[in-house]
Amino acid sequence: MTRPAKTRYAVLGMLTHGPMTGYRLREQIRETVGHFWQESFGQLYPTLSQLEQEGLVRRGGDADRRDPWEITAAGRQALRAWLATEAESLSPERNELLLQIFFGRHADPGVLRGHLARHRERLEEARAHYAGLEALVAAEDSPDRTYWLITVRHGLALVGAGLRWNADAAALLDEEGPV
């Protein structure tokens, strides 16, 4: 299934938290699952329209663009069916830093070390961000708390792995690299 086809499940899942306008839905996706699931927000309204045609969501009120969308019973059933399927894949990463390092012997001396230092700073900021999110989620009184903690801790684990890799890469450059 293509990525736009998966957008429907991000939308359905977010709507399980209650009715939302398209704008609020976009913000909720960005602030929550956006840490690990990037959406093209240009697809949001077409996806909502398609879901409405399929009877998986409906608008409250008079179908004005400001009226909130809500998930239907059929939408909840579709979400549950998707949740029961195995994830097709973890999308491959496009990592510009790794691309630069791969061709690093052509860089000016010190450039890659500078890139790694800035990368480490961004990772430290991300670790602080995820630690703050973990504290917020841990304090939540929600039936979703356990699942939210699992995703936040995934982010923390990835950042931790990134920091370890960064330290190893810097050490390897110091030991072996002419740059």
XYZ file of C-alpha atoms in Angstrom:
179
model
C 0.000 0.000 0.000
C 1.390 3.411 -0.891
C 2.076 6.119 1.614
C -0.997 8.220 0.703
C -3.094 5.104 1.298
C -1.606 4.926 4.820
C -2.531 8.568 5.459
C -6.095 7.399 5.939
C -5.087 5.440 9.034
C -3.250 8.377 10.573
C -6.433 10.416 10.047
C -8.745 7.714 11.385
C -6.512 7.152 14.402
C -6.378 10.847 15.258
C -10.157 11.120 14.997
C -10.552 8.425 17.674
C -9.589 11.206 20.104
C -12.680 13.170 19.153
C -14.062 15.374 16.375
C -11.576 17.790 14.798
C -11.536 20.392 12.082
C -9.108 19.783 9.244
C -6.791 22.428 10.669
C -6.845 20.900 14.159
C -6.312 17.450 12.688
C -3.241 18.704 10.828
C -1.848 20.260 14.017
C -2.527 17.128 16.070
C -0.752 14.950 13.503
C 2.206 17.341 13.421
C 2.481 17.486 17.229
C 2.063 13.765 17.924
C 2.662 11.132 15.270
C 4.608 13.687 13.226
C 7.666 12.686 15.245
C 7.762 9.402 13.339
C 5.159 9.672 10.576
C 5.542 12.554 8.141
C 2.397 13.509 6.281
C 1.897 15.598 3.195
C -0.737 17.974 4.483
C -1.805 18.640 0.909
C -3.275 15.125 1.058
C -5.285 15.759 4.207
C -8.484 17.200 2.710
C -8.557 14.802 -0.261
C -8.091 11.931 2.210
C -10.900 13.238 4.411
C -13.162 13.528 1.354
C -12.332 9.978 0.288
C -12.948 8.661 3.801
C -16.272 10.508 3.850
C -17.289 8.926 0.534
C -16.433 5.518 2.006
C -18.527 6.251 5.112
C -15.516 6.074 7.445
C -15.790 9.703 8.625
C -18.532 12.326 8.605
C -18.806 16.022 9.252
C -20.642 17.470 12.174
C -23.024 20.334 11.475
C -23.731 21.502 7.950
C -20.549 20.255 6.209
C -18.889 23.685 6.333
C -15.068 23.440 6.117
C -14.881 24.629 9.728
C -17.171 21.888 10.990
C -15.308 19.082 12.701
C -14.804 15.662 11.218
C -15.621 12.600 13.271
C -14.906 8.919 12.823
C -17.848 6.582 12.198
C -18.330 3.035 13.483
C -17.204 1.805 10.061
C -14.124 4.012 10.389
C -13.282 2.462 13.769
C -13.714 -0.978 12.235
C -11.398 -0.069 9.325
C -8.800 1.236 11.788
C -8.995 -1.972 13.854
C -8.617 -4.075 10.689
C -5.519 -2.111 9.653
C -4.045 -2.367 13.160
C -4.324 -6.164 12.877
C -2.148 -6.235 9.732
C 1.629 -6.415 9.847
C 3.431 -3.197 8.917
C 4.667 -3.527 5.342
C 7.994 -1.842 5.937
C 9.854 0.860 7.729
C 10.436 3.499 5.099
C 14.073 3.958 4.128
C 15.770 7.033 5.456
C 17.231 9.745 3.233
C 20.142 10.893 5.343
C 22.101 13.745 3.795
C 24.802 13.583 6.479
C 25.533 9.944 5.607
C 25.641 10.873 1.935
C 28.182 13.605 2.710
C 30.270 11.263 4.859
C 30.199 8.581 2.172
C 31.944 11.035 -0.177
C 33.869 12.657 2.668
C 37.390 12.146 1.351
C 36.640 14.935 -1.111
C 35.721 17.418 1.651
C 37.953 20.126 3.058
C 39.751 19.168 6.285
C 37.559 19.549 9.346
C 34.287 19.875 7.453
C 32.968 16.457 8.443
C 33.963 16.969 12.069
C 31.956 20.193 12.023
C 28.992 18.383 10.491
C 29.218 15.704 13.184
C 29.424 18.321 15.957
C 26.276 20.074 14.700
C 24.557 16.720 14.271
C 25.417 15.837 17.882
C 23.934 19.173 19.046
C 20.691 18.453 17.175
C 20.571 14.968 18.677
C 21.059 16.385 22.182
C 18.184 18.812 21.545
C 16.035 15.936 20.294
C 16.901 13.862 23.372
C 15.811 16.730 25.631
C 12.606 17.120 23.600
C 11.767 13.412 23.823
C 12.605 13.337 27.537
C 10.131 16.191 28.043
C 7.515 14.355 25.986
C 8.124 11.198 27.992
C 7.483 13.088 31.233
C 4.279 14.611 29.828
C 2.994 11.292 28.531
C 3.918 9.454 31.744
C 1.743 11.936 33.657
C -1.228 11.407 31.293
C -4.340 9.727 32.584
C -5.335 8.228 29.250
C -6.088 4.744 27.991
C -3.527 5.532 25.252
C -0.704 6.285 27.727
C 1.121 2.944 27.351
C 1.083 3.142 23.550
C 2.221 6.765 23.537
C 5.077 5.877 25.905
C 6.173 3.096 23.558
C 6.432 5.532 20.627
C 8.190 8.233 22.661
C 10.687 5.689 23.982
C 11.334 4.584 20.414
C 12.331 8.160 19.662
C 14.604 8.205 22.714
C 16.205 4.913 21.648
C 16.843 6.207 18.124
C 18.388 9.398 19.471
C 20.561 7.371 21.848
C 21.721 5.171 18.977
C 22.406 8.286 16.903
C 24.532 9.770 19.667
C 26.537 6.537 20.004
C 27.034 6.397 16.231
C 28.081 10.055 16.191
C 30.729 9.452 18.875
C 32.012 6.372 17.018
C 32.167 8.275 13.713
C 34.067 11.175 15.289
C 36.513 8.740 16.935
C 37.048 6.901 13.647
C 37.786 10.170 11.858
C 40.283 11.045 14.594
C 41.967 7.626 14.347
C 41.944 6.995 10.618
C 40.669 9.910 8.616
C 42.867 12.521 6.980
C 40.067 15.074 7.224
